[in-house]
Coordinates of N, CA, C and O in Angstrom, one line a residue:
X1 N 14.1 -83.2 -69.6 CA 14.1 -82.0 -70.4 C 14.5 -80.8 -69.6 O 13.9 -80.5 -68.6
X2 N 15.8 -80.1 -69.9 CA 16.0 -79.0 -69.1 C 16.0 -77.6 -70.3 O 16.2 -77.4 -71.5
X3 N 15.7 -76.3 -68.7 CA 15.6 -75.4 -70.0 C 15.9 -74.9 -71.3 O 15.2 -74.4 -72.1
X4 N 17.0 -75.1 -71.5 CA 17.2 -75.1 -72.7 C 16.8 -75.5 -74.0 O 16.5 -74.9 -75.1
X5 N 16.7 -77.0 -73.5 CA 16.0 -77.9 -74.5 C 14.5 -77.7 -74.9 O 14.0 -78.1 -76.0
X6 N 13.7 -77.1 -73.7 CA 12.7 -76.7 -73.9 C 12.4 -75.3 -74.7 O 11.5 -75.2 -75.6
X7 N 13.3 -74.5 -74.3 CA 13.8 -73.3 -75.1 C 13.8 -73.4 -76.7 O 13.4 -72.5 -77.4
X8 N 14.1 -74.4 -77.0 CA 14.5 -74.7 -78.1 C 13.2 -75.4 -78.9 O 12.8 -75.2 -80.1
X9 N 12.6 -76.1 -78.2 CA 11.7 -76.9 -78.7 C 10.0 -75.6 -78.8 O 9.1 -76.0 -79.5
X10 N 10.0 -74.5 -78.2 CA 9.5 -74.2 -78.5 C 9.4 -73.2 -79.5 O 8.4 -72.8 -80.1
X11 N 10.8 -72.9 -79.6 CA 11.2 -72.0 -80.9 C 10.9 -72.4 -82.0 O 10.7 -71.8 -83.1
X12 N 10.7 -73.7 -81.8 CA 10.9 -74.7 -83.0 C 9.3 -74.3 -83.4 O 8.9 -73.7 -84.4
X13 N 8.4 -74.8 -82.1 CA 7.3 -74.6 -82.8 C 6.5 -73.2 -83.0 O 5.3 -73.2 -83.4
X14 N 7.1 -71.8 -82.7 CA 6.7 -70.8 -83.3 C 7.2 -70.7 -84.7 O 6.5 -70.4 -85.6
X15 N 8.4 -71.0 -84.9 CA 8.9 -71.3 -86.2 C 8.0 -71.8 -86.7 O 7.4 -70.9 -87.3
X16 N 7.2 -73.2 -87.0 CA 6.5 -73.7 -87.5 C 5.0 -73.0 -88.0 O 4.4 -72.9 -89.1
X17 N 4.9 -72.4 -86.8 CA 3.7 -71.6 -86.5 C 3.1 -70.9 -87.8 O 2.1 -71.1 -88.5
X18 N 4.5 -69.7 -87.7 CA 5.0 -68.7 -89.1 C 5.4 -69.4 -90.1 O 5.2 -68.6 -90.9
X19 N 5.8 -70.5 -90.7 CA 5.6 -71.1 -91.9 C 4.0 -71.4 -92.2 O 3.6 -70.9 -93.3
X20 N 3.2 -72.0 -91.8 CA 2.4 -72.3 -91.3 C 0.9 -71.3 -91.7 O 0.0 -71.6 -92.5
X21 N 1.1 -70.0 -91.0 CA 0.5 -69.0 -91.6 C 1.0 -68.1 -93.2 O 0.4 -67.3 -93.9
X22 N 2.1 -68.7 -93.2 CA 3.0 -68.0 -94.7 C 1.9 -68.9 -95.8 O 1.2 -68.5 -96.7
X23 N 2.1 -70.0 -95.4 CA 1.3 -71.0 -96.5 C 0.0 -70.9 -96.3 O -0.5 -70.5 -97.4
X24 N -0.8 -70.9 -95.5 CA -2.3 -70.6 -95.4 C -2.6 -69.5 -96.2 O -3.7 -69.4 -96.7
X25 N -1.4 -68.2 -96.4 CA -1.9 -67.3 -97.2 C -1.9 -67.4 -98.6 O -2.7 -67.0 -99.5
X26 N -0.4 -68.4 -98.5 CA -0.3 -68.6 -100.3 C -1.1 -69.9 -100.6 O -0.6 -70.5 -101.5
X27 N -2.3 -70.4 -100.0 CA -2.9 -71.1 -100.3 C -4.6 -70.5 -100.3 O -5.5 -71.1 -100.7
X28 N -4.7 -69.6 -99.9 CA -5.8 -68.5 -100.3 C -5.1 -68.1 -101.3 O -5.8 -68.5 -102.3
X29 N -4.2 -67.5 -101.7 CA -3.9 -66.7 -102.8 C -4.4 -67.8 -104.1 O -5.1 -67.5 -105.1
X30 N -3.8 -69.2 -103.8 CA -3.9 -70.1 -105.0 C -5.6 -70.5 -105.0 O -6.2 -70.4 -106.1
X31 N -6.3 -70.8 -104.2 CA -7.7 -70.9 -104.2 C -8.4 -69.5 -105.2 O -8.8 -69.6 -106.3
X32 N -8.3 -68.4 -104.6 CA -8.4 -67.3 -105.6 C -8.4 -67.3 -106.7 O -9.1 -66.5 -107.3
X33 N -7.5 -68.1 -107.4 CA -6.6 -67.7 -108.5 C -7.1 -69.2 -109.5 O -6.9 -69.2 -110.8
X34 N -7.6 -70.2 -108.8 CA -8.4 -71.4 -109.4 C -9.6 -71.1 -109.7 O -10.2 -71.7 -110.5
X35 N -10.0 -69.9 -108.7 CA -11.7 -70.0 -108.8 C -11.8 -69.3 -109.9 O -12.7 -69.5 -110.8
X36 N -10.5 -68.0 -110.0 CA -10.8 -67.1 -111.4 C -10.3 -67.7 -112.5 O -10.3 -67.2 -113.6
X37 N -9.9 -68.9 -112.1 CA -9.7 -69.4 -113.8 C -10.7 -70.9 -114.1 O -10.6 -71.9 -114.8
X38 N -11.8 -70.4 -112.9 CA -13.2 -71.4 -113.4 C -13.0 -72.8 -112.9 O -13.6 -73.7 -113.5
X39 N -12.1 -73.0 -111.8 CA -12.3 -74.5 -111.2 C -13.2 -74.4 -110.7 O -13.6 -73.3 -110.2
X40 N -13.9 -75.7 -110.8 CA -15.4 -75.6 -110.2 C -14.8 -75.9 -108.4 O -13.8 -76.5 -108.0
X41 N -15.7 -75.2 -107.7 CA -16.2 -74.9 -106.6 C -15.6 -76.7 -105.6 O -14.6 -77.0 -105.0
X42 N -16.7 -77.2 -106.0 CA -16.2 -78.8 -105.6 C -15.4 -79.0 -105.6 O -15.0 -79.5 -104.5
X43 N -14.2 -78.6 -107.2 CA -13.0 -79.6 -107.0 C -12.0 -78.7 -106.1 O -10.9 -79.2 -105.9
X44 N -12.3 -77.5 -105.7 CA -10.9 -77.3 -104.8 C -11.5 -77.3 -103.6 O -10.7 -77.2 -102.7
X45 N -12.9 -77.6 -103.2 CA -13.2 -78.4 -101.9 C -12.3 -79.3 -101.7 O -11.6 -79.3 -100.7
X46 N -12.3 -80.4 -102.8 CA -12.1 -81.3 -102.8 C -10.2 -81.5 -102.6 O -9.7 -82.2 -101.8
X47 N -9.8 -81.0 -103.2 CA -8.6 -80.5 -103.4 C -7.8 -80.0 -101.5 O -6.9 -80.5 -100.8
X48 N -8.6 -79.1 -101.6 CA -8.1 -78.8 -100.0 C -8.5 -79.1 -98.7 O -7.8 -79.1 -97.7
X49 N -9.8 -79.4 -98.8 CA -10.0 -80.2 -97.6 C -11.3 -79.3 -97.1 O -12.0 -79.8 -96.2
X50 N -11.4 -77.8 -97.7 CA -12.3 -77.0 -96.9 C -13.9 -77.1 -97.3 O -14.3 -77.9 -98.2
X51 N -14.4 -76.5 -96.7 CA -16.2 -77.2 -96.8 C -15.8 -75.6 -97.8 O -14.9 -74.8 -97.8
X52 N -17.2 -75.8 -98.7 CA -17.6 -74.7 -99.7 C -18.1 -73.6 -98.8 O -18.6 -72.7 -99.6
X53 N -18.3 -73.3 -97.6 CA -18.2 -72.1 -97.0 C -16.8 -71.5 -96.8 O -16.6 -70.3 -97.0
X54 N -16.1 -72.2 -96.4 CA -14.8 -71.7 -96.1 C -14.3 -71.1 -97.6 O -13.9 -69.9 -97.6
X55 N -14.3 -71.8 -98.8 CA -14.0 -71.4 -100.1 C -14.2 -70.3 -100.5 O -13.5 -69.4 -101.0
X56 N -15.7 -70.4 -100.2 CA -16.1 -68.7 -100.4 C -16.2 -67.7 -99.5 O -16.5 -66.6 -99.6
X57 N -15.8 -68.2 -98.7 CA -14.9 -67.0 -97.3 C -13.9 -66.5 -98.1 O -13.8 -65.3 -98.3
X58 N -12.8 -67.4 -98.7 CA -11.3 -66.7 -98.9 C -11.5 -66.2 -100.2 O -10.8 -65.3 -100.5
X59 N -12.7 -66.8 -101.1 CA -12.9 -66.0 -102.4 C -13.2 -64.1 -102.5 O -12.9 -63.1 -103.1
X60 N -14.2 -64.7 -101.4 CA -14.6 -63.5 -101.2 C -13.9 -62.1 -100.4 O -14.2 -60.9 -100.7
X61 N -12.9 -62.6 -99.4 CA -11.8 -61.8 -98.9 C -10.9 -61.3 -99.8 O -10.4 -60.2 -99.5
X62 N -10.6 -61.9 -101.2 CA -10.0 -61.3 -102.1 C -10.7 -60.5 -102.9 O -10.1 -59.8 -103.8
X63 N -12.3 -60.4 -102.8 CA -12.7 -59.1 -103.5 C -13.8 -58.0 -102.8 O -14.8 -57.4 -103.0
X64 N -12.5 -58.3 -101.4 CA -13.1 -57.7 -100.4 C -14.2 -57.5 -99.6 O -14.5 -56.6 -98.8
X65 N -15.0 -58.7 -100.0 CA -16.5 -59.2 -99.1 C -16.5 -58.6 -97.8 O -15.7 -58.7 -96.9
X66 N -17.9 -57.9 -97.7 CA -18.0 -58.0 -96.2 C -17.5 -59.1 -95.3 O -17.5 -60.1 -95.9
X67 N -17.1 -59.2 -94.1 CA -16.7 -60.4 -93.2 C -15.8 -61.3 -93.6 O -15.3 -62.1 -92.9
X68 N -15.5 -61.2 -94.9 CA -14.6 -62.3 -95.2 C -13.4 -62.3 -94.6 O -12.8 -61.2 -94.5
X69 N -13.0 -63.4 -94.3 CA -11.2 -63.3 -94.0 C -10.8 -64.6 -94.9 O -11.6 -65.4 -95.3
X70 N -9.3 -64.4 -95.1 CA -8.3 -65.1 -95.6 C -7.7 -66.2 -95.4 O -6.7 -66.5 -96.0

């Protein structure tokens, strides 16, 4: 592996990085947007993978909850 190549390989994965965070947001945005149209709780646990604390972390960041983040 010479610099370059390495150069490259980690461009690659800051690139990733920022995709990465791009979708985490549009994937709060869509959690949001299930909960306000009455998906139950469970099934976008179930759906995304996150425990029902994290759910209502990003719910709650969208109506500005104390502590919540995104």
């Amino acid at each position: 592996m010479d610099k370059r190549s390495l150069a490259q390989m980690a461009q690659r994965f800051r690139d990733a990085e920022q995709r990465a965070e791009i979708l985490r947001q549009e994937l709060a945005v869509a959690i949001r947007q299930a909960d306000a149209d009455g998906v139950a709780q469970k099934d976008i646990c179930e759906v995304t993978g996150y425990t029902r604390q994290q759910v209502r972390r990003i719910v709650l960041a969208g109506e500005g909850g104390p502590g919540a983040e995104s």
